[in-house]
Tab-separated table of C-alpha atoms in Angstrom:
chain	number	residue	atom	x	y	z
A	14	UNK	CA	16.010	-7.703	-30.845
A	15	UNK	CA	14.947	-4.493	-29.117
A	16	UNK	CA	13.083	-5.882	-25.452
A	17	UNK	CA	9.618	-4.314	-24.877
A	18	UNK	CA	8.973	-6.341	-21.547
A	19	UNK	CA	10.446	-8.517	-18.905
A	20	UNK	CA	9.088	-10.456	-15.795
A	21	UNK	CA	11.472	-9.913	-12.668
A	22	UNK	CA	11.340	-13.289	-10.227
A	23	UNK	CA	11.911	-11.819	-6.680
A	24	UNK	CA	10.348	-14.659	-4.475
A	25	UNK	CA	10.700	-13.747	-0.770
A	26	UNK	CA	11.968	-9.798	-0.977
A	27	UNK	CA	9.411	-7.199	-2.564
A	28	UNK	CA	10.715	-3.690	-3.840
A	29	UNK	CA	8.609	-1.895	-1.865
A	30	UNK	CA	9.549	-3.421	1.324
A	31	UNK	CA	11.304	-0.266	4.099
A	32	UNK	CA	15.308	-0.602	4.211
A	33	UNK	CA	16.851	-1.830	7.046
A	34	UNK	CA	14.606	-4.530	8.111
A	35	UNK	CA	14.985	-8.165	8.453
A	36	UNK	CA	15.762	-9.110	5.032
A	37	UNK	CA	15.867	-6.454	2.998
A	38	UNK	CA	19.057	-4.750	1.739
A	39	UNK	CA	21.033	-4.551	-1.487
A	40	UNK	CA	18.642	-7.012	-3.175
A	41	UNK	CA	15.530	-4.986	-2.832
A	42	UNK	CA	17.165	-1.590	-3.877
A	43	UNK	CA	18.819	-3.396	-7.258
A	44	UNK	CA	15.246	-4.498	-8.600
A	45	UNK	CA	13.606	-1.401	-7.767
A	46	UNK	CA	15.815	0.846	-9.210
A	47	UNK	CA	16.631	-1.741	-12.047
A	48	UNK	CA	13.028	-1.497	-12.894
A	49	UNK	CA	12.183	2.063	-12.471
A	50	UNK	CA	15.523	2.742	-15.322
A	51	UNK	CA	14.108	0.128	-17.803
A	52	UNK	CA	10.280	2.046	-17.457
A	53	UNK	CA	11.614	5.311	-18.158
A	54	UNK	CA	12.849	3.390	-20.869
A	55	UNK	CA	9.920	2.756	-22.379
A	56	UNK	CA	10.298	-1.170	-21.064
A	57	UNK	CA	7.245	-3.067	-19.640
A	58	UNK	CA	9.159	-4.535	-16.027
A	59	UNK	CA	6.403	-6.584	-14.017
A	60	UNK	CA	8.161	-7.691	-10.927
A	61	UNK	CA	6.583	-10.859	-9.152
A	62	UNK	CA	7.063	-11.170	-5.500
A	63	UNK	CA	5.495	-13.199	-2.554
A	64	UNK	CA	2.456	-11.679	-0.798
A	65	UNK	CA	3.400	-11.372	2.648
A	66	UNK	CA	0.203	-9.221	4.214
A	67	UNK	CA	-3.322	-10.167	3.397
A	68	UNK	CA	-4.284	-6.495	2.361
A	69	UNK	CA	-1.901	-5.882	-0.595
A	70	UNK	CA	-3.725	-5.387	-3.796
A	71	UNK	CA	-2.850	-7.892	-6.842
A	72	UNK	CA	-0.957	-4.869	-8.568
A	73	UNK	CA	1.007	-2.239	-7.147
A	74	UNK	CA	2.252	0.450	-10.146
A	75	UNK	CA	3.812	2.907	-7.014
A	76	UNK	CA	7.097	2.564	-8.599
A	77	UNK	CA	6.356	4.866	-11.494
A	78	UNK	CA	5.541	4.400	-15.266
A	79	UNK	CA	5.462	0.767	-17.052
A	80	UNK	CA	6.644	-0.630	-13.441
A	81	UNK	CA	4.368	-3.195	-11.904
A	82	UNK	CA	4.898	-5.208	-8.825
A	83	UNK	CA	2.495	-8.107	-8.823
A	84	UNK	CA	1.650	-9.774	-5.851
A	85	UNK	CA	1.353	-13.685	-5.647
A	86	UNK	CA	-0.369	-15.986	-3.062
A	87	UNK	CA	1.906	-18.767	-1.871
A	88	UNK	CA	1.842	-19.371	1.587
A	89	UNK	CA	0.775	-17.360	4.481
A	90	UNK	CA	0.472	-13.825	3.821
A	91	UNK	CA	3.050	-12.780	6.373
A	92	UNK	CA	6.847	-12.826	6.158
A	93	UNK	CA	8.787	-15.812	5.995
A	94	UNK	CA	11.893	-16.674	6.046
A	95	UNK	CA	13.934	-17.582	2.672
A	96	UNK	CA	14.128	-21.355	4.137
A	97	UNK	CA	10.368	-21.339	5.128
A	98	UNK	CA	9.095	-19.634	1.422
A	99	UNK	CA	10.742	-22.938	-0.367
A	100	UNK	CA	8.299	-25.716	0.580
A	101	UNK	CA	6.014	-22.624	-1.656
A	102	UNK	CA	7.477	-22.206	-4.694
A	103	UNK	CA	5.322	-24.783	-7.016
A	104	UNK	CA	2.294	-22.608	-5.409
A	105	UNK	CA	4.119	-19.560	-6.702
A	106	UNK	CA	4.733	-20.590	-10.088
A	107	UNK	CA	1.269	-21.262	-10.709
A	108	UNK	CA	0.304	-18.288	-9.306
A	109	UNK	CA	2.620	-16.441	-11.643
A	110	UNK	CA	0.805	-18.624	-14.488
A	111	UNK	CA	-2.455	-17.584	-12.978
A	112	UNK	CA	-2.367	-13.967	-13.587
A	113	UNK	CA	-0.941	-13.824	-17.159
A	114	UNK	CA	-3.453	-16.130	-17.962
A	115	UNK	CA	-5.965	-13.973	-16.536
A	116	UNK	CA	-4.050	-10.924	-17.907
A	117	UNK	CA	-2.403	-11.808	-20.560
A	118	UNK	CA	1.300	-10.748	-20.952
A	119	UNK	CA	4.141	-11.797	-23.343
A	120	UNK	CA	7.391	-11.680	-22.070
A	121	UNK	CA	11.088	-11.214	-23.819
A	122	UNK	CA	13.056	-13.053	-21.157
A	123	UNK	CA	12.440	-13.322	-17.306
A	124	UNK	CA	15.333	-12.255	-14.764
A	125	UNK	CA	15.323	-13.975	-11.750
A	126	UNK	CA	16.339	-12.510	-8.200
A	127	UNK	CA	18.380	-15.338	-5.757
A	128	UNK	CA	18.140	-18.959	-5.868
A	129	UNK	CA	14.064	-19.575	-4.137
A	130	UNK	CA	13.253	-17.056	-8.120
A	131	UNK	CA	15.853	-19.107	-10.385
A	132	UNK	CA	13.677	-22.448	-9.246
A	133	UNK	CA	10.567	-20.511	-10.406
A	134	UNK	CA	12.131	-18.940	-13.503
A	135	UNK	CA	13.025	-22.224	-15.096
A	136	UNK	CA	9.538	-23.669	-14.405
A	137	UNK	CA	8.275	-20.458	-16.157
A	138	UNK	CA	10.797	-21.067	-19.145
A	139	UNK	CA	9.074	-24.558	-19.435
A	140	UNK	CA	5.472	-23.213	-19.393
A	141	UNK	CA	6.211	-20.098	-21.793
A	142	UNK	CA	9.062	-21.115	-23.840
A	143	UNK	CA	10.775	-18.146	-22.456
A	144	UNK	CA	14.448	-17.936	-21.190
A	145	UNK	CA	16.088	-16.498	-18.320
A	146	UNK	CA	18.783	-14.444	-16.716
A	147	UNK	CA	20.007	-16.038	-13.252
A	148	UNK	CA	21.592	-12.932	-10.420
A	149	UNK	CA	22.112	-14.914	-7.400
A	150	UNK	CA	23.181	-11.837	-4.861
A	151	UNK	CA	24.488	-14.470	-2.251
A	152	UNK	CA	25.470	-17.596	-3.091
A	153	UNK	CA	24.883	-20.906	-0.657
A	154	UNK	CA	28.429	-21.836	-0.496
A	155	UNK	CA	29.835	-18.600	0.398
A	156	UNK	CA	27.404	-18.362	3.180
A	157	UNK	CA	28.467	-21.830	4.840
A	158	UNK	CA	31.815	-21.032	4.277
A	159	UNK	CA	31.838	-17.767	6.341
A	160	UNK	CA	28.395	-19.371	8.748
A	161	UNK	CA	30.533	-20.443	12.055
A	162	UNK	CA	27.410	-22.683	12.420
A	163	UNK	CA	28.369	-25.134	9.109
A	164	UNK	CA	29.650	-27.760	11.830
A	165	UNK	CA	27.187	-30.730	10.308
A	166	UNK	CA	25.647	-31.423	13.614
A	167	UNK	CA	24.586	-27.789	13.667
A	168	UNK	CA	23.813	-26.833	10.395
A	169	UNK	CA	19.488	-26.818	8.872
A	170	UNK	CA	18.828	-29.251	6.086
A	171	UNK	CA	17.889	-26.549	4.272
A	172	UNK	CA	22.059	-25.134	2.726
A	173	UNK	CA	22.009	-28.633	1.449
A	174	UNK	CA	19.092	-28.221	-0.621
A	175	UNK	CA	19.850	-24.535	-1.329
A	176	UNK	CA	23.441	-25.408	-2.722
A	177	UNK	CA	21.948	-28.210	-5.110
A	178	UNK	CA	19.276	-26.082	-6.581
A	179	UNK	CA	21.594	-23.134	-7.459
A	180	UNK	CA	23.839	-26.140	-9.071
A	181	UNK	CA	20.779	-26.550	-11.104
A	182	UNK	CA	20.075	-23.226	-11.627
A	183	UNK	CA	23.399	-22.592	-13.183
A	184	UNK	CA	22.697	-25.246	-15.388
A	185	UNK	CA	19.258	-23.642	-16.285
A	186	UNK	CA	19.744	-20.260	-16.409
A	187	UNK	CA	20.182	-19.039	-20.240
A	188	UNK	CA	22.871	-16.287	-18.627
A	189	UNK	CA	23.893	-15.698	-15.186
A	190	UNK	CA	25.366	-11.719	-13.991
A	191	UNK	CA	27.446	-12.205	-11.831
A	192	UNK	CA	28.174	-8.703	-9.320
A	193	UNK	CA	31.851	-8.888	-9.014
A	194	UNK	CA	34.846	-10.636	-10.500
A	195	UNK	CA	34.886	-12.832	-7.209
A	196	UNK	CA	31.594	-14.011	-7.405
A	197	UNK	CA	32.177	-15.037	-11.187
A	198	UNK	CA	35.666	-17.002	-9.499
A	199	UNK	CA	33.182	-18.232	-7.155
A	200	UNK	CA	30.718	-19.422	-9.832
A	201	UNK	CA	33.443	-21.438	-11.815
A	202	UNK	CA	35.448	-22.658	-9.062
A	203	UNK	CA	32.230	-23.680	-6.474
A	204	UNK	CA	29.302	-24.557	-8.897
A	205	UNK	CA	31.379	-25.387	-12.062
A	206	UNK	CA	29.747	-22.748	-14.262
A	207	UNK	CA	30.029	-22.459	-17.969
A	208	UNK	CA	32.200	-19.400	-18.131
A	209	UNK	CA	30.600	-18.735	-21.630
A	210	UNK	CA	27.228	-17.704	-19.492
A	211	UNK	CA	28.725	-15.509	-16.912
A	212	UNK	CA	28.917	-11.437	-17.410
A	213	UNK	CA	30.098	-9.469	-14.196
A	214	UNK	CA	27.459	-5.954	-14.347
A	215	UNK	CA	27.445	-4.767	-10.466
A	216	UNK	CA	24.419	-3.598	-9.411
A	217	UNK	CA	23.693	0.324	-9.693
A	218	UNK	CA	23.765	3.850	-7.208
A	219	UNK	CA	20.997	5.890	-7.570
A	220	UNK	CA	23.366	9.168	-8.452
A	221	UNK	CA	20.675	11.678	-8.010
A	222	UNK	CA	19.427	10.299	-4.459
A	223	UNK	CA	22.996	10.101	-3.548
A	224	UNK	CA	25.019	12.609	-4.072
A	225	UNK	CA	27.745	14.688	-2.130
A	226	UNK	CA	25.676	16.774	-0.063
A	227	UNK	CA	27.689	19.851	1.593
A	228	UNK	CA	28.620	18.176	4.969
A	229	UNK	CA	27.789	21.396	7.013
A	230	UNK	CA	24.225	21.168	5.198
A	231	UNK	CA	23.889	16.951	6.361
A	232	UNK	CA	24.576	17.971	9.574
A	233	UNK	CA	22.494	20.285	10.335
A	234	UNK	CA	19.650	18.709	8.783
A	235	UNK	CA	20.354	16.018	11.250
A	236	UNK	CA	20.782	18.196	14.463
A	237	UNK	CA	25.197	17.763	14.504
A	238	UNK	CA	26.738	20.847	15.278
A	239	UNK	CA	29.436	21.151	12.828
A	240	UNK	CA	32.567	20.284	14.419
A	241	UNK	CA	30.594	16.686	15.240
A	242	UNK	CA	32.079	14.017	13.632
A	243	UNK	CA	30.024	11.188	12.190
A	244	UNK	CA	31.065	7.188	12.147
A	245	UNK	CA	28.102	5.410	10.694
A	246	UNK	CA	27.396	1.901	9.785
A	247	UNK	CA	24.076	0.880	7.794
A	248	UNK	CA	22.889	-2.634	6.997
A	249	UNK	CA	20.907	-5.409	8.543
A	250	UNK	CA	21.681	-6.146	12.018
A	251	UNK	CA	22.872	-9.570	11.857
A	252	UNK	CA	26.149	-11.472	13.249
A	253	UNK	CA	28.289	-11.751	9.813
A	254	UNK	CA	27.645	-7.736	9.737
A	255	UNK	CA	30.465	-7.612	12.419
A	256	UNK	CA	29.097	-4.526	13.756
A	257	UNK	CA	30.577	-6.025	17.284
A	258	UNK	CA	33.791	-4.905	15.399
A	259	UNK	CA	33.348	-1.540	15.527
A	260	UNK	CA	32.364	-1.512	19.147
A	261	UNK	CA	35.620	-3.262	19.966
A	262	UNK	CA	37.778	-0.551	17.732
A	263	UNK	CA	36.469	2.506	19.466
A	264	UNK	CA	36.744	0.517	22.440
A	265	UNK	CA	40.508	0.426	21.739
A	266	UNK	CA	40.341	4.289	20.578
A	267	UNK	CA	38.867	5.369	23.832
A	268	UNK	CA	41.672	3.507	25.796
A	269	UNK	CA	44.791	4.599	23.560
A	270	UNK	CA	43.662	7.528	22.039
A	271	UNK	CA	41.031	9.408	23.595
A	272	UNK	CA	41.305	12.774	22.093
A	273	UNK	CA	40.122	11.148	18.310
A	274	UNK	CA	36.911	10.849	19.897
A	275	UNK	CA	36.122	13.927	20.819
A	276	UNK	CA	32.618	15.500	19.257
A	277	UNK	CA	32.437	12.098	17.860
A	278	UNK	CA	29.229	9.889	17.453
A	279	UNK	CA	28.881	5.998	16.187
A	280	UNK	CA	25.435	5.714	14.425
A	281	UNK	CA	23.997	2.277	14.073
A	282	UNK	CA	21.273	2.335	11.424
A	283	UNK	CA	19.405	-0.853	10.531
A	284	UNK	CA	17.091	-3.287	12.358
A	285	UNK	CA	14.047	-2.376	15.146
A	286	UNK	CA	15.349	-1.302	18.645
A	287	UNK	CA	11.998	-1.402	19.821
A	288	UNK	CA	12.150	-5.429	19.123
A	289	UNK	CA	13.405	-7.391	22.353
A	290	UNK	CA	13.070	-10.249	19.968
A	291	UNK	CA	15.961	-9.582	18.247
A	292	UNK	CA	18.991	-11.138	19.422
A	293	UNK	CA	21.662	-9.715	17.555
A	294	UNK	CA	20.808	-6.167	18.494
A	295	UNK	CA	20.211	-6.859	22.162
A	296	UNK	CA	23.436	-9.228	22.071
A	297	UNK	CA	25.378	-5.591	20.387
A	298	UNK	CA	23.300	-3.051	23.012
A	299	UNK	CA	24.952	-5.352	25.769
A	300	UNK	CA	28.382	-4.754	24.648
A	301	UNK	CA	27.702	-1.467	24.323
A	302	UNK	CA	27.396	-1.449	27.737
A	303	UNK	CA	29.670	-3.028	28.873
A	304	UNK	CA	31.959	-1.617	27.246
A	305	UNK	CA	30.944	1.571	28.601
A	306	UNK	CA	30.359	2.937	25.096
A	307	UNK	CA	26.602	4.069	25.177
A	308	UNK	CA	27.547	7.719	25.431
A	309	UNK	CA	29.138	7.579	22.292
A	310	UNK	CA	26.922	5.204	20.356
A	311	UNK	CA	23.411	5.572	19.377
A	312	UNK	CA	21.293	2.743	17.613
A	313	UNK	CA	19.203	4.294	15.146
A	314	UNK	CA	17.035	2.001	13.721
A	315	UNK	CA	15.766	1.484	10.139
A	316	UNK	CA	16.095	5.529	8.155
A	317	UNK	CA	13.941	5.955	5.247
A	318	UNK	CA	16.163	6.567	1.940
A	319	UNK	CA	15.677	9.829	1.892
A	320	UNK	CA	17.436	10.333	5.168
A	321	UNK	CA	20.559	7.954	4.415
A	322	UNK	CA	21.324	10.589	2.380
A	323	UNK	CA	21.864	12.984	5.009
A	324	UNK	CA	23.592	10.565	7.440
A	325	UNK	CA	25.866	9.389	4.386
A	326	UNK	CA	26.770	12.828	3.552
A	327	UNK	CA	27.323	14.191	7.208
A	328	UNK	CA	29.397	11.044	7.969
A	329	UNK	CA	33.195	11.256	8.539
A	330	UNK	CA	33.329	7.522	7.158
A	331	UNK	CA	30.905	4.551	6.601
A	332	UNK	CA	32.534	1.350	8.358
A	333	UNK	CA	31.636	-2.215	6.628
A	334	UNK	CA	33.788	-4.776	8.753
A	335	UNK	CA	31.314	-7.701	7.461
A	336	UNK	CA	32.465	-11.129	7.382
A	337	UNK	CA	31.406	-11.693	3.577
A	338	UNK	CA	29.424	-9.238	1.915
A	339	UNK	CA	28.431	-10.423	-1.839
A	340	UNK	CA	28.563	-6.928	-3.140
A	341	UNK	CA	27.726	-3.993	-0.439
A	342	UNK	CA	25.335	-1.361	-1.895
A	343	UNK	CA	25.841	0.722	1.276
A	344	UNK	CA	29.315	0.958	0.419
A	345	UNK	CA	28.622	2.206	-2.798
A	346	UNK	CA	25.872	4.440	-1.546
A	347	UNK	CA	28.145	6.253	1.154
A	348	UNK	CA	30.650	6.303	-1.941
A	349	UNK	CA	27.979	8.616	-4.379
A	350	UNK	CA	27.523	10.384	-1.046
A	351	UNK	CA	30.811	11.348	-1.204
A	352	UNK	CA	32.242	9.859	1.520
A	353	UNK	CA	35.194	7.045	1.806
A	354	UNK	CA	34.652	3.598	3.325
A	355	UNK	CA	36.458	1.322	5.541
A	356	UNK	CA	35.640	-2.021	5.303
A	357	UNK	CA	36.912	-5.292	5.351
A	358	UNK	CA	38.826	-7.012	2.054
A	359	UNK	CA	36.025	-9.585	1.279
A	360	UNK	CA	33.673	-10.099	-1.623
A	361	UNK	CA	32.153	-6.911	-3.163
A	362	UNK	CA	33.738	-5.009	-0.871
A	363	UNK	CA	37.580	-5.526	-1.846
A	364	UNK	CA	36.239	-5.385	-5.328
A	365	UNK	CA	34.612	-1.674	-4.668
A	366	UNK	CA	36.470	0.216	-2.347
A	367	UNK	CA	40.022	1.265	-3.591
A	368	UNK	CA	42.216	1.260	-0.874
A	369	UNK	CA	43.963	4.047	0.119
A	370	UNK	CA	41.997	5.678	-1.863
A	371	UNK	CA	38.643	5.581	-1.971
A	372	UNK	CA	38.512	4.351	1.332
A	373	UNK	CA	40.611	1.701	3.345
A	374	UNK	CA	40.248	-2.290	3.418
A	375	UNK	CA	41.106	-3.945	6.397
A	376	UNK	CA	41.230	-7.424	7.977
A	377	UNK	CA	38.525	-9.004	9.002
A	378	UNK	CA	37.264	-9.119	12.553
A	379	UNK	CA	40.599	-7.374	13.353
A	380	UNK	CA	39.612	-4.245	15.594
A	381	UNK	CA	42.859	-2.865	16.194
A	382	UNK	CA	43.520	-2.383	12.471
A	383	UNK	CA	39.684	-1.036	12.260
A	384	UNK	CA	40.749	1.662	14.951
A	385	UNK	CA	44.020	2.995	13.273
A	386	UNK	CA	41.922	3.191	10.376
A	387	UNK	CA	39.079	5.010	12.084
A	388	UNK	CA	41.653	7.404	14.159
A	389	UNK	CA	43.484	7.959	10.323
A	390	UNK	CA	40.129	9.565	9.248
A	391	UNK	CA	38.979	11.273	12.370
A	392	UNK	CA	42.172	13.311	12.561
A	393	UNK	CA	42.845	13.753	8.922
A	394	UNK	CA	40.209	16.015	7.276
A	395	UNK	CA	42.257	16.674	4.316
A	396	UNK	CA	42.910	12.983	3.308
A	397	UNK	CA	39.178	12.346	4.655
A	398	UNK	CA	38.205	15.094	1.685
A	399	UNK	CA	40.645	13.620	-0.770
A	400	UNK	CA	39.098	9.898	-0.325
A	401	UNK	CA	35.197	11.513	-0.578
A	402	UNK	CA	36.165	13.340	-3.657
A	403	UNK	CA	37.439	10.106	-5.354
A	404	UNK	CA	34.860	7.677	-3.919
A	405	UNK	CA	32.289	10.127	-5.689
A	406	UNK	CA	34.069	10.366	-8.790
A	407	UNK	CA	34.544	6.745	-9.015
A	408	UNK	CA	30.526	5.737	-8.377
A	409	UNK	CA	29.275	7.871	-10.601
A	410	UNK	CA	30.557	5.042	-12.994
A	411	UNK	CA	27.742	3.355	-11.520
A	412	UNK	CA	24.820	5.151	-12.051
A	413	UNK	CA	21.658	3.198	-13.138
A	414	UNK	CA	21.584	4.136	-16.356
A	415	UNK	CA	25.147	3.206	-16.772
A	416	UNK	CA	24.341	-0.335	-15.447
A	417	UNK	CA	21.198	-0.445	-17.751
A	418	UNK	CA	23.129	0.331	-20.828
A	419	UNK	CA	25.233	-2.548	-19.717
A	420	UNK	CA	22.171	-4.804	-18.932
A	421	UNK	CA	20.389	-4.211	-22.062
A	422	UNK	CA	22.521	-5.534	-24.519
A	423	UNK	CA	22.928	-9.051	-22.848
A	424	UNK	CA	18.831	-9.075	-22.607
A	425	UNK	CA	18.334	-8.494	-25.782
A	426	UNK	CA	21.445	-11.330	-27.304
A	427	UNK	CA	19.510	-13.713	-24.840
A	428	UNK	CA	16.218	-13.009	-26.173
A	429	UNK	CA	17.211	-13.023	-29.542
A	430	UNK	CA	18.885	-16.491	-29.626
A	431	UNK	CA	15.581	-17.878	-27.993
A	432	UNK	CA	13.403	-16.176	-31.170
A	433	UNK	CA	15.837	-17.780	-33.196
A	434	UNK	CA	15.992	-21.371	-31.550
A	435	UNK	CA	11.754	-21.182	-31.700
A	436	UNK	CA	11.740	-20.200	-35.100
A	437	UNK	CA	14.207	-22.561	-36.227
A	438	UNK	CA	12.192	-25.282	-34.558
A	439	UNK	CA	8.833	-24.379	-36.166
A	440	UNK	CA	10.760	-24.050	-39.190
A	441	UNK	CA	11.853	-28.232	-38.775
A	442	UNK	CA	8.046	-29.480	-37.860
């Protein structure tokens, strides 16, 4: 059956929240660009997130034609953690219930964002009869796996109680997409999934935003003189990012192989440096020090997307040494940008970037393999040009629409098995 409208579950991350900050990352980008593809389509997408400032309005339609982003009480309107926004979610079903009742809205299926939304979704598939598609972007077990902090003694009640709702929610989800081939493994092997319920569709690369830019052209839009080369990482600032990596491997470049560096900057984008709160970046700016590196690298802060683009295109290479990383959209972005990536052979990432080709994979939380790497690029520009030509090639694959004609199909063999089950009931009473 053709879909006409879905409700996206996206608990404690809105769409419209700035890149770079606290918690928002990959997640954010796939439902807002997930949404905006399906509107063009002609598709009703109402995406229900948490309010987390007492001035948003109800309903937010920014996001372009037949895209709404609702906003639901539960809680205090400010942020909140993931682990703080669960003692919440009853509140946020029944806020969700609330509205359509108040504006009434029929739903073909409801796609849920992480585990706090696939807690909400099946409540919703109790009240409406309507059934849902499970994406769980991180899952709890991978997370304590890589955590250093799972010691017992250490470790929040809260992975406990994550890890035996997203049990349930495997049980309760209609379908579950899984990102990558290792987080379907991951899916069988950790939360016994029926394999019959799993399809692997990554997420998407906006193809038009990014896009290989002519490097002289980044760079001067961002002030480099041309001969300036670029190393860049993007993401959240947080330990399992391993950004303390790449300090350590130009530490090591400096000391063997000081020439590479030459014209060369390390970019940090991604978290506040005007926050002495935060730990992790005054733990890295530290290092930095002391390693004697601040000449060289610059913390950026959060860039708007408009301006990744730049930095992505300008960059020599995007570096991704993260301990786990469930899929890495950055990686892909960079990729689009035309640029290769080296990042470390985990999750997403061994599953995106081709090595050798596209980019290199390396060990994790090995900085001596991270600089050979780095120095192969720096002083390479031919196989540097190869690699971007490939990585761009290669994501274009990915473009939304691509994605969404992959999507669609499975939304519409859920929803039509759940037409069929109801009428088949009301056929029996």
């Amino acid at each position: 059956m053709a879909i006409s409208r879905i409700a996206m579950v996206s608990v404690h991350t809105s769409p419209l929240a700035p890149l770079g900050g606290k918690k928002t990352g990959g997640m954010n980008v796939y439902i807002r660009e997930l949404a905006q593809e399906l509107g063009r389509r002609g598709i009703g997408v109402d995406i229900y997130t948490r309010r987390t400032a007492p001035g948003q309005p109800d309903v937010d339609t920014s996001l372009g034609e037949n895209v709404r982003v609702i906003h639901v009480f539960a809680g205090p309107a400010q942020p909140l953690d993931p682990n703080e926004v669960y003692p919440y979610l009853q509140q946020f079903a029944a806020g969700i219930i609330a509205f359509t009742t108040r504006h009434p809205a029929r739903y073909d299926l409801v796609y849920s964002h992480y585990w706090l939304s696939g807690w909400v979704a099946n409540k919703l598939k109790e009240v409406w009869n309507t059934p849902f598609i499970q994406m769980f972007h991180t899952l709890g077990h991978m997370k304590n796996r890589i955590d250093g902090s799972s010691k017992p003694s250490m470790r929040s009640m809260l992975p406990d109680t994550r890890i035996t709702l997203e049990n349930q929610i495997v049980a309760w989800a209609d379908r579950i997409i899984a990102a990558t081939p290792a987080e379907h493994a991951q899916l069988l092997w950790l939360y016994r999934a029926d394999a019959r319920k799993i399809t692997i569709v990554p997420p998407g690369v906006d193809a038009d935003r990014f896009r290989p830019i002519p490097r002289e052209e980044a760079k001067a839009r961002l002030n480099l003189s041309p001969e300036d080369q670029l190393l860049l990482f993007v993401g959240r600032i947080e330990p399992l990012k391993a950004v303390d990596t790449i300090l350590e491997a130009i530490n090591l470049i400096r000391q063997q192989q000081p020439e590479a560096l030459e014209h060369t900057q390390v970019a940090i984008i991604g978290g506040d440096p005007d926050n002495p709160a935060d730990k992790e970046l005054s733990r890295l700016r530290a290092l930095t020090e002391q390693l004697n590196l601040a000449d060289l690298v610059d913390f950026l802060g959060a860039k708007d997307h408009q301006w990744l683009a730049y930095y992505y295109a300008a960059a020599t290479t995007v570096i991704m040494p993260s301990d786990y990383e469930s899929f890495g959209m950055v990686a892909l972005e960079a990729m689009a940008s035309g640029t290769p990536v080296i990042a470390s052979g985990v999750g997403g990432l061994a599953f995106l970037v081709e090595d050798e080709r596209t980019g290199f994979l390396v060990p994790v939380r090995e900085p001596a393999a991270l600089a050979e790497r780095i120095i192969a690029l720096l002083t390479h520009p031919q196989q540097r040009e190869e690699m971007g030509q490939n990585a761009a090639e290669l994501a274009r694959t990915y473009a939304w629409s691509n994605i969404a004609d992959r999507l669609l199909p499975i939304f519409e063999d859920v929803a039509a098995r759940r037409s069929a089950s109801n009428a088949f009931s009301h056929h029996r009473h």
